[in-house]
Amino acid sequence: MEEKLSHTPEGEYCPIRATLSILGQKWVPHIVYELGGGKRRFNELAIRIGGCNARTLRDRLEELEDVGIVRRKIVNKMPPWVEYDLTPRGRELYDAMRPIQHWGARYLSAASPA
């Protein structure tokens, strides 16, 4: 995740920019949302997200693991079985996203008037 994106044009660190540099990547909010429901295997996560190719999903999961949002656990080597889950930091991020879900349900649902 790009260091420059977390700083203002004046070079000051900005936590909003830093957070958005993570959440602004395609598929990341979907991954965090789906893992908010509990542990998922790679293929299960891919199906639940839908539309994300395996390479991109793998890359996003690795990036999220690198910043401490996602935990990867090898359950079995043969046959391969890997589970992904949110870390405590990732759980906090998921909780921070919940108001966005509520806003969307209130203002963007098909039943909501414009």
C-alpha positions in Angstrom: 0.0 0.0 0.0 1.5 3.3 -1.1 3.1 5.3 1.6 2.6 8.6 -0.3 -1.2 8.1 -0.3 -1.2 8.5 3.5 0.3 12.0 3.5 -1.0 15.4 2.6 0.6 17.4 -0.2 2.5 19.1 2.6 4.0 15.8 3.6 2.1 15.4 6.9 0.7 12.0 7.9 -3.1 11.9 7.5 -5.0 8.9 9.1 -8.0 9.4 6.8 -5.8 9.2 3.7 -4.0 6.2 5.1 -7.3 4.3 5.8 -8.7 5.3 2.4 -5.6 4.1 0.7 -6.4 0.6 2.0 -10.2 0.7 1.7 -10.0 2.4 -1.7 -8.5 -0.6 -3.4 -10.9 -2.6 -5.4 -12.3 -5.6 -3.6 -10.8 -4.7 -0.2 -14.1 -3.5 1.4 -15.8 -6.7 0.0 -13.1 -8.9 1.6 -13.3 -7.1 5.0 -17.1 -7.3 4.9 -17.2 -11.0 4.0 -14.5 -11.9 6.6 -16.6 -10.0 9.2 -18.9 -13.0 9.1 -16.1 -15.3 10.2 -13.4 -17.5 8.8 -13.5 -18.3 5.2 -11.5 -20.6 2.9 -10.0 -19.0 -0.2 -12.5 -20.5 -2.7 -15.4 -19.8 -0.3 -14.3 -16.2 -0.1 -13.9 -15.9 -3.8 -17.5 -17.2 -4.4 -18.9 -14.9 -1.7 -17.2 -11.8 -3.2 -17.9 -12.8 -6.8 -16.2 -11.2 -9.8 -12.7 -11.0 -8.3 -10.2 -13.1 -10.1 -8.0 -15.5 -8.0 -4.8 -13.6 -8.6 -6.3 -10.2 -7.5 -7.9 -11.9 -4.4 -4.6 -13.5 -3.5 -2.8 -10.2 -3.8 -5.3 -8.3 -1.8 -5.3 -10.9 1.0 -1.5 -10.7 1.1 -1.6 -6.9 1.3 -4.2 -7.1 4.1 -2.1 -9.6 5.9 1.0 -7.4 5.6 -0.8 -4.5 7.3 -2.3 -6.7 10.1 -6.0 -6.7 9.0 -6.2 -10.3 7.8 -4.8 -13.5 9.4 -3.9 -16.5 7.1 -3.9 -19.9 8.8 -2.7 -23.1 7.1 -5.1 -25.8 8.4 -3.8 -28.6 6.3 -0.9 -29.0 3.8 -2.4 -31.9 1.9 -4.9 -31.4 0.6 -4.2 -27.6 0.8 -6.6 -25.9 3.2 -6.1 -22.3 4.2 -8.4 -20.1 6.2 -8.6 -16.4 6.4 -10.0 -14.4 9.3 -9.9 -10.8 10.5 -7.3 -9.9 13.2 -8.5 -7.7 16.1 -7.3 -4.7 14.0 -9.4 -6.0 11.1 -12.4 -6.6 13.3 -12.2 -2.9 14.3 -12.1 -1.9 10.7 -15.1 -4.1 10.0 -16.9 -2.4 12.9 -16.0 1.0 11.5 -17.6 0.0 8.2 -20.9 -0.9 9.8 -22.3 2.7 9.8 -21.7 2.8 6.1 -23.8 -0.4 5.7 -26.6 1.2 7.8 -26.4 4.4 5.7 -26.6 2.4 2.5 -29.5 0.4 3.8 -31.3 3.6 4.7 -30.6 5.7 1.6 -29.5 3.4 -1.2 -31.8 0.4 -1.0 -34.2 -0.3 -3.8 -37.1 0.5 -1.5 -35.7 3.9 -0.4 -37.1 7.0 -2.1 -34.4 9.1 -3.8 
